[in-house]
PDB file of C-alpha atoms and ligand atoms in Angstrom:
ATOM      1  CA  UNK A 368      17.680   6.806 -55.336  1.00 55.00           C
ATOM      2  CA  UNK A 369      19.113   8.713 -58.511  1.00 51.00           C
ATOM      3  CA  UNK A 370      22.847   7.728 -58.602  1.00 57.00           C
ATOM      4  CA  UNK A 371      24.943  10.664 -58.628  1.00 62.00           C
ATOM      5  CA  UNK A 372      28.276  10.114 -60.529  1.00 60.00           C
ATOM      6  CA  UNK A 373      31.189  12.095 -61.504  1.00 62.00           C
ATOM      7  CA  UNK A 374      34.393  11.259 -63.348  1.00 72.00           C
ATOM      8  CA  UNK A 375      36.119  13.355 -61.401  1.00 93.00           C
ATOM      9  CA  UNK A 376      34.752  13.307 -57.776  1.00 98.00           C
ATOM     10  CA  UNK A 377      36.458  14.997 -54.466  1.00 98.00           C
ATOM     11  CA  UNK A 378      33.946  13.422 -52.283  1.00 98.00           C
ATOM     12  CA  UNK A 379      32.582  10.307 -51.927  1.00 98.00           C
ATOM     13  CA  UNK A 380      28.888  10.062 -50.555  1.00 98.00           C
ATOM     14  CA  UNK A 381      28.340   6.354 -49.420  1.00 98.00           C
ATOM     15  CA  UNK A 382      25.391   4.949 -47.174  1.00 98.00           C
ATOM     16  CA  UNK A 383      24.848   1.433 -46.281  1.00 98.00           C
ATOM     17  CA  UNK A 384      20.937   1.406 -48.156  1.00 98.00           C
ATOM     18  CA  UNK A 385      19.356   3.272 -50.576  1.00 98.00           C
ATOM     19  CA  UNK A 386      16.855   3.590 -47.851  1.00 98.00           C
ATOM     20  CA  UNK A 387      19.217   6.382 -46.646  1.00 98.00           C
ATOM     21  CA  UNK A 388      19.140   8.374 -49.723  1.00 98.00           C
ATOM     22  CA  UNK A 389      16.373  10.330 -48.740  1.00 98.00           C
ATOM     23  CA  UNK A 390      19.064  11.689 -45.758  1.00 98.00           C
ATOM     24  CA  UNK A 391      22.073  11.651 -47.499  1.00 98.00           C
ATOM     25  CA  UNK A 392      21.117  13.773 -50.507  1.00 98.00           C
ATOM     26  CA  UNK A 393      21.186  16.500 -48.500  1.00 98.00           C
ATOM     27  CA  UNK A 394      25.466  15.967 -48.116  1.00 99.00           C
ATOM     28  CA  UNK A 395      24.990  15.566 -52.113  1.00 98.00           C
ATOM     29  CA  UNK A 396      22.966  18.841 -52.202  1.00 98.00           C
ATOM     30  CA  UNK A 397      25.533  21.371 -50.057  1.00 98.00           C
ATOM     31  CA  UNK A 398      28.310  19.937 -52.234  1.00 98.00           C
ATOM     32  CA  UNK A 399      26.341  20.677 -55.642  1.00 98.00           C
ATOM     33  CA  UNK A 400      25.849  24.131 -53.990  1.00 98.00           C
ATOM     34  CA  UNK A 401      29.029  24.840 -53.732  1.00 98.00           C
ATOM     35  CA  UNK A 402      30.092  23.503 -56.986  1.00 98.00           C
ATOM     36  CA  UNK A 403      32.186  20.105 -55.270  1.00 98.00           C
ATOM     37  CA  UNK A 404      31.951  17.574 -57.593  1.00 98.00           C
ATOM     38  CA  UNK A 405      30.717  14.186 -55.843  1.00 98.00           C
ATOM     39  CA  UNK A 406      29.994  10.356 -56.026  1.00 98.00           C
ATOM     40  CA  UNK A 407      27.294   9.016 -54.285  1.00 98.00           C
ATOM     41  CA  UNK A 408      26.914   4.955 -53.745  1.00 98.00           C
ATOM     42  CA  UNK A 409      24.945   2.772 -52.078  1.00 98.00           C
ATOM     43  CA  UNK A 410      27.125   0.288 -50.461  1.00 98.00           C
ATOM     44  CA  UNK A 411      26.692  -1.749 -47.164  1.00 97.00           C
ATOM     45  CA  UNK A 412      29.591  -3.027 -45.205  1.00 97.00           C
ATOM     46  CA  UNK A 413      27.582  -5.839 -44.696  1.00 97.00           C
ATOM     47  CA  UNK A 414      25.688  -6.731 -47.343  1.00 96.00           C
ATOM     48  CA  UNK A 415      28.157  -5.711 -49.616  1.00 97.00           C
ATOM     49  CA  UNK A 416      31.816  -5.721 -48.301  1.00 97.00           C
ATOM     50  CA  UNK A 417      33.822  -6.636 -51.345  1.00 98.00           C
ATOM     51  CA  UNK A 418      32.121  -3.861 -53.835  1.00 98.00           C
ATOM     52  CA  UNK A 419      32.575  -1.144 -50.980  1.00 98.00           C
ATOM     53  CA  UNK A 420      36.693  -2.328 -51.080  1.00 98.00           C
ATOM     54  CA  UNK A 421      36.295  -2.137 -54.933  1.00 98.00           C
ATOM     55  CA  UNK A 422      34.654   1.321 -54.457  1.00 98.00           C
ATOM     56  CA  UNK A 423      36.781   3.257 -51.983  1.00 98.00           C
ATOM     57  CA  UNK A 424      39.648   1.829 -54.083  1.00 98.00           C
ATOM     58  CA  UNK A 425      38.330   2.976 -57.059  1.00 98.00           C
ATOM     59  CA  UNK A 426      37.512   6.384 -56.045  1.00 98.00           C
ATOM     60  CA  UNK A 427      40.625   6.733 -54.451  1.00 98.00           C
ATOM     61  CA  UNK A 428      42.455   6.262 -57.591  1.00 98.00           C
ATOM     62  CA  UNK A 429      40.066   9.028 -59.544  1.00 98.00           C
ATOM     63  CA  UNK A 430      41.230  11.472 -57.368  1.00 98.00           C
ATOM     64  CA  UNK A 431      39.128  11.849 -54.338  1.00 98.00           C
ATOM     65  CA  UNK A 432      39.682  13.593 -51.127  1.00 98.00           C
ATOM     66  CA  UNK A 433      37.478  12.620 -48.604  1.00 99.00           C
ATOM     67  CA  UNK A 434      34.149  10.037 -48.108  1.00 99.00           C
ATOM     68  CA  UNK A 435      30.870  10.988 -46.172  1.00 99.00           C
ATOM     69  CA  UNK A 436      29.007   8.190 -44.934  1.00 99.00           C
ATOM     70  CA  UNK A 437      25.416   7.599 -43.745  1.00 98.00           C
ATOM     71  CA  UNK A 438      24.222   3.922 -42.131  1.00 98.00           C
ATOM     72  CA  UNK A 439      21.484   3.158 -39.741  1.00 98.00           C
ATOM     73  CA  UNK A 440      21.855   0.892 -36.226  1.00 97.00           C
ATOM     74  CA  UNK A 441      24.575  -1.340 -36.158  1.00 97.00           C
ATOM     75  CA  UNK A 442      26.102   1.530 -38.319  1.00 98.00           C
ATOM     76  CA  UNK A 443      29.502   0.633 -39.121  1.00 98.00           C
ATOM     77  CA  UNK A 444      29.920   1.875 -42.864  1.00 98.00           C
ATOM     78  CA  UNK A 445      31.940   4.846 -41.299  1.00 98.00           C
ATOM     79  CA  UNK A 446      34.476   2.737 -39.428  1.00 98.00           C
ATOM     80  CA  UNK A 447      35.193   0.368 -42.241  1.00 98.00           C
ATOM     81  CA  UNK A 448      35.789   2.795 -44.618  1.00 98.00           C
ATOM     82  CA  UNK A 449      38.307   4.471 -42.520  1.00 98.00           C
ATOM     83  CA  UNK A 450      39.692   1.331 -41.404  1.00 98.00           C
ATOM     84  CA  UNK A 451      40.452   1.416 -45.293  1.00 98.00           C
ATOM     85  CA  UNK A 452      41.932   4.379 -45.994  1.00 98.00           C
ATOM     86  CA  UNK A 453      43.613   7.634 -44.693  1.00 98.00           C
ATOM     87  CA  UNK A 454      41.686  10.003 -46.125  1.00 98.00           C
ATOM     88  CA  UNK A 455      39.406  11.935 -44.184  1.00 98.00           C
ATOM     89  CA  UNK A 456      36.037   9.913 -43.027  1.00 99.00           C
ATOM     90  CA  UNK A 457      32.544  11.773 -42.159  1.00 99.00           C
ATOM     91  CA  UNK A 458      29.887   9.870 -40.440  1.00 99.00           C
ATOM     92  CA  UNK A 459      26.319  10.702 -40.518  1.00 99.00           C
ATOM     93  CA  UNK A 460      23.930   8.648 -38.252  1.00 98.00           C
ATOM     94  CA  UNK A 461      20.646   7.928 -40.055  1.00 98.00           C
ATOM     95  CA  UNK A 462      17.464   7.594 -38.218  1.00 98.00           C
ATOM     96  CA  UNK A 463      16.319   4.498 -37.252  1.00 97.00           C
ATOM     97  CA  UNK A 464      13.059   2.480 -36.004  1.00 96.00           C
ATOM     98  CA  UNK A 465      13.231   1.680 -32.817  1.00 97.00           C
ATOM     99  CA  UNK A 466      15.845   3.788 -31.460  1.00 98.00           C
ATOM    100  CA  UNK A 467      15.434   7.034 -33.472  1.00 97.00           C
ATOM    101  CA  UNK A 468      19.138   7.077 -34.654  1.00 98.00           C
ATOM    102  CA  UNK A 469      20.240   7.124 -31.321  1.00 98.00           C
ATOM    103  CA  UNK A 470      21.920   3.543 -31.856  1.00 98.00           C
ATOM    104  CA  UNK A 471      23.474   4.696 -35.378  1.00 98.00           C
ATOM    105  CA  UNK A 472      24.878   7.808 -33.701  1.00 98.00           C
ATOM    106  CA  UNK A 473      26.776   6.037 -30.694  1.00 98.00           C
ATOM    107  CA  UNK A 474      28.057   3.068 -32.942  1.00 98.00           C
ATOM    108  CA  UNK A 475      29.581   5.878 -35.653  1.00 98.00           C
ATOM    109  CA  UNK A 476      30.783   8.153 -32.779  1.00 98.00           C
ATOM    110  CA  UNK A 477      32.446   5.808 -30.208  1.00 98.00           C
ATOM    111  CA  UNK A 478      35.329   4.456 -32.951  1.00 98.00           C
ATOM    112  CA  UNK A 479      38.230   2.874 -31.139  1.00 98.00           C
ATOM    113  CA  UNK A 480      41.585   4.769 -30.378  1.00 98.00           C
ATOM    114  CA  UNK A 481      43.000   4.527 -33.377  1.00 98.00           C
ATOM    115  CA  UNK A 482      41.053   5.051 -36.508  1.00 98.00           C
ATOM    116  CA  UNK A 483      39.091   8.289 -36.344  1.00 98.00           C
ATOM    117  CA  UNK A 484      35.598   9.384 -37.972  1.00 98.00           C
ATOM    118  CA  UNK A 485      34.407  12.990 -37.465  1.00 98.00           C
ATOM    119  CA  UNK A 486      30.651  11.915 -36.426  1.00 98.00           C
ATOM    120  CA  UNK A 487      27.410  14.713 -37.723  1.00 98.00           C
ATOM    121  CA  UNK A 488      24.652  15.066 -35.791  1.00 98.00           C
ATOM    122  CA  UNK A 489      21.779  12.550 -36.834  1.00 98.00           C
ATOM    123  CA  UNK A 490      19.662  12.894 -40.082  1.00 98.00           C
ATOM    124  CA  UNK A 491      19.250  15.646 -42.485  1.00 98.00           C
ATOM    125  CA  UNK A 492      21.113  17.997 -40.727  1.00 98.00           C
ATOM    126  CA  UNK A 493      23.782  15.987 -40.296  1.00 98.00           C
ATOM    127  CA  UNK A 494      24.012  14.738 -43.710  1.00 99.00           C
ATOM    128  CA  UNK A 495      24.176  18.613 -44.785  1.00 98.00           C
ATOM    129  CA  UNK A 496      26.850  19.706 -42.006  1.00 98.00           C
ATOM    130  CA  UNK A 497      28.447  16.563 -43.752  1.00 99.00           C
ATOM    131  CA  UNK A 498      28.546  18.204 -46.581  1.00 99.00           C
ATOM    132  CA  UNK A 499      29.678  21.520 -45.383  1.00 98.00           C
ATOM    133  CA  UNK A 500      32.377  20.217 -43.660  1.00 99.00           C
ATOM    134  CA  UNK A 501      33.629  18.435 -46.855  1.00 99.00           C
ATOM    135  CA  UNK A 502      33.366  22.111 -48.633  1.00 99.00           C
ATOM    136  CA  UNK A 503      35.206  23.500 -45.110  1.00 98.00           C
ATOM    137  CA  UNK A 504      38.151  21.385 -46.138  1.00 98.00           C
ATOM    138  CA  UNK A 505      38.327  21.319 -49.615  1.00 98.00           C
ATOM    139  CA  UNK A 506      38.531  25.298 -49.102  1.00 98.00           C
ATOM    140  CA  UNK A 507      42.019  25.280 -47.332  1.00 98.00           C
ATOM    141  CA  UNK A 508      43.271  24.496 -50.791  1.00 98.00           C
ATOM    142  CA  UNK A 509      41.022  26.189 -52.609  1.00 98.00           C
ATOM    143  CA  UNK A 510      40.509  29.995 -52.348  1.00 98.00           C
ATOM    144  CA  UNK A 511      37.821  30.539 -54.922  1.00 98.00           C
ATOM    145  CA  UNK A 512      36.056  27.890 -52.550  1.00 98.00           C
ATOM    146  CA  UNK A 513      37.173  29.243 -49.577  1.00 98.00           C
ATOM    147  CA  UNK A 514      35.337  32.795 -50.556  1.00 98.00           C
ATOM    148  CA  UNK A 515      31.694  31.246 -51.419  1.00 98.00           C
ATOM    149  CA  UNK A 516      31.603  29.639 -48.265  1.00 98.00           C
ATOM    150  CA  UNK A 517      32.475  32.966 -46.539  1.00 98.00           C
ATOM    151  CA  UNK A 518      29.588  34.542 -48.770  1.00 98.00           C
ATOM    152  CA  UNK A 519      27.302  31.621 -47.355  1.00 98.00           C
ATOM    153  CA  UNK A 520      28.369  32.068 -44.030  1.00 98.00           C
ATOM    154  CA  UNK A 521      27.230  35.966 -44.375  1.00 98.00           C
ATOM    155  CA  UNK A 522      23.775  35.234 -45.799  1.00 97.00           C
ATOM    156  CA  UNK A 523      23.129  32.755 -42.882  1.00 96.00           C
ATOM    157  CA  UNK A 524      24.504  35.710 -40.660  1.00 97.00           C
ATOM    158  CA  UNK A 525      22.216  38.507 -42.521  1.00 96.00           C
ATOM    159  CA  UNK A 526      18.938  36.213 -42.531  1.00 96.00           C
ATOM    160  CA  UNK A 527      19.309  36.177 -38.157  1.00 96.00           C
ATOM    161  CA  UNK A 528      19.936  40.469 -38.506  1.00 96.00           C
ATOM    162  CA  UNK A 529      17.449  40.657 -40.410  1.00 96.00           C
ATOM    163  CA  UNK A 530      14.793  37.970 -38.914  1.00 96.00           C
ATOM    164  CA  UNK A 531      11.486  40.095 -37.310  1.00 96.00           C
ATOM    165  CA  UNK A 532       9.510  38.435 -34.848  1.00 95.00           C
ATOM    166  CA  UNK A 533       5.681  37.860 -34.562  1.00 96.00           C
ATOM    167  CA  UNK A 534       4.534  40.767 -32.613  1.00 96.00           C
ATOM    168  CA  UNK A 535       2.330  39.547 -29.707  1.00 92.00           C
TER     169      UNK A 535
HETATM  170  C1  LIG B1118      21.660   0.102 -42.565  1.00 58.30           C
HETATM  171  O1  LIG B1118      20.434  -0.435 -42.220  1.00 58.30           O
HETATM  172  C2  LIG B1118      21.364   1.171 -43.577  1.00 58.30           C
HETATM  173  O2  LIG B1118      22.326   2.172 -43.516  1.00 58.30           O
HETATM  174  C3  LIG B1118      19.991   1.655 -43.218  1.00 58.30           C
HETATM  175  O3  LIG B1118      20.033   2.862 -42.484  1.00 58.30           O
HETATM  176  C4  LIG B1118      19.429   0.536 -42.352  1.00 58.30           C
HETATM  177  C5  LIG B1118      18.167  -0.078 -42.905  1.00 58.30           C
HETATM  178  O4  LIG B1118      18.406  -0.547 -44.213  1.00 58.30           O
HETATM  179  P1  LIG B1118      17.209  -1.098 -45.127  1.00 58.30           P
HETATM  180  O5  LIG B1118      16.618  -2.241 -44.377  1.00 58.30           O
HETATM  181  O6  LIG B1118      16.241   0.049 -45.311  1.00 58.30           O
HETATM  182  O7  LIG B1118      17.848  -1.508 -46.435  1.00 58.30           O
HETATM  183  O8  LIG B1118      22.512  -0.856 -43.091  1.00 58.30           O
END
């Protein structure tokens, strides 16, 4: 996993191994898209509690605004985080073994009352709606922002008008 740093980040891509990297750079690759300066770590709330603390602190404290993160089956990352701060969490369920993410999506999307995290849909997609979503937000302060994502919006919108079928 290349370690994506910036002095200055706005978002905050964590995932709980770097086995998740593969996943999560596509959150890494919207933001870079759009310009969004960004952080990405591999931390596990396990494995790793204390340097995750040291982490969100840190990032905090340079300035960012939000965290996306990515963890796999008993996928908690997302919930600790936010249990941290009050900035704005993002969870995106990796894929897993056994049960094909399915166990990383309902342990990141059923957080108690409480302490919310807005949950993506599992895997790459996910990871890049992730992503968007972090743009999405940054753009409400941000009008220069705010009018590339409308440009990306309308080249999603012109590649359907324009899309030709297979004839049969
Ligand atoms: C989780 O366990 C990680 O987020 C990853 O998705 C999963 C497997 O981790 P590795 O065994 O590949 O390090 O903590």
């Amino acid at each position: 996993m290349k370690k994506t740093v910036s002095a200055k980040p706005l978002v905050g891509i964590v995932m709980g191994s770097t086995s998740d990297w593969d996943v999560m750079q596509n959150a890494a690759k919207q933001l870079k898209d759009f310009g969004v300066a960004c952080e990405a770590r591999a931390l596990s709330a396990h494995r790793s509690p204390d340097e995750l603390n040291v982490w969100i602190a840190d990032i905090t404290a340079r300035g960012a605004k939000c965290f996306i993160a990515g963890a796999g089956g008993a996928a908690h990352l997302a919930g600790v985080i936010a249990a941290k701060t009050t900035l704005p969490v993002l969870g995106v369920p990796m894929p897993s073994k056994h049960l094909h993410g399915l166990d990383s999506l309902l342990s990141i999307v059923q957080m108690p009352k409480g302490i919310p995290v807005a949950t993506f849909a599992i895997g790459e997609a996910g990871a890049a709606n992730a992503g968007l979503f972090a743009v999405a937000m940054l753009a409400l302060s941000d009008a220069a922002l705010a009018k590339k994502l409308t440009a990306f919006r309308a080249k999603q919108a012109d590649a359907v008008k324009t899309a030709k079928l297979p004839k049969v």
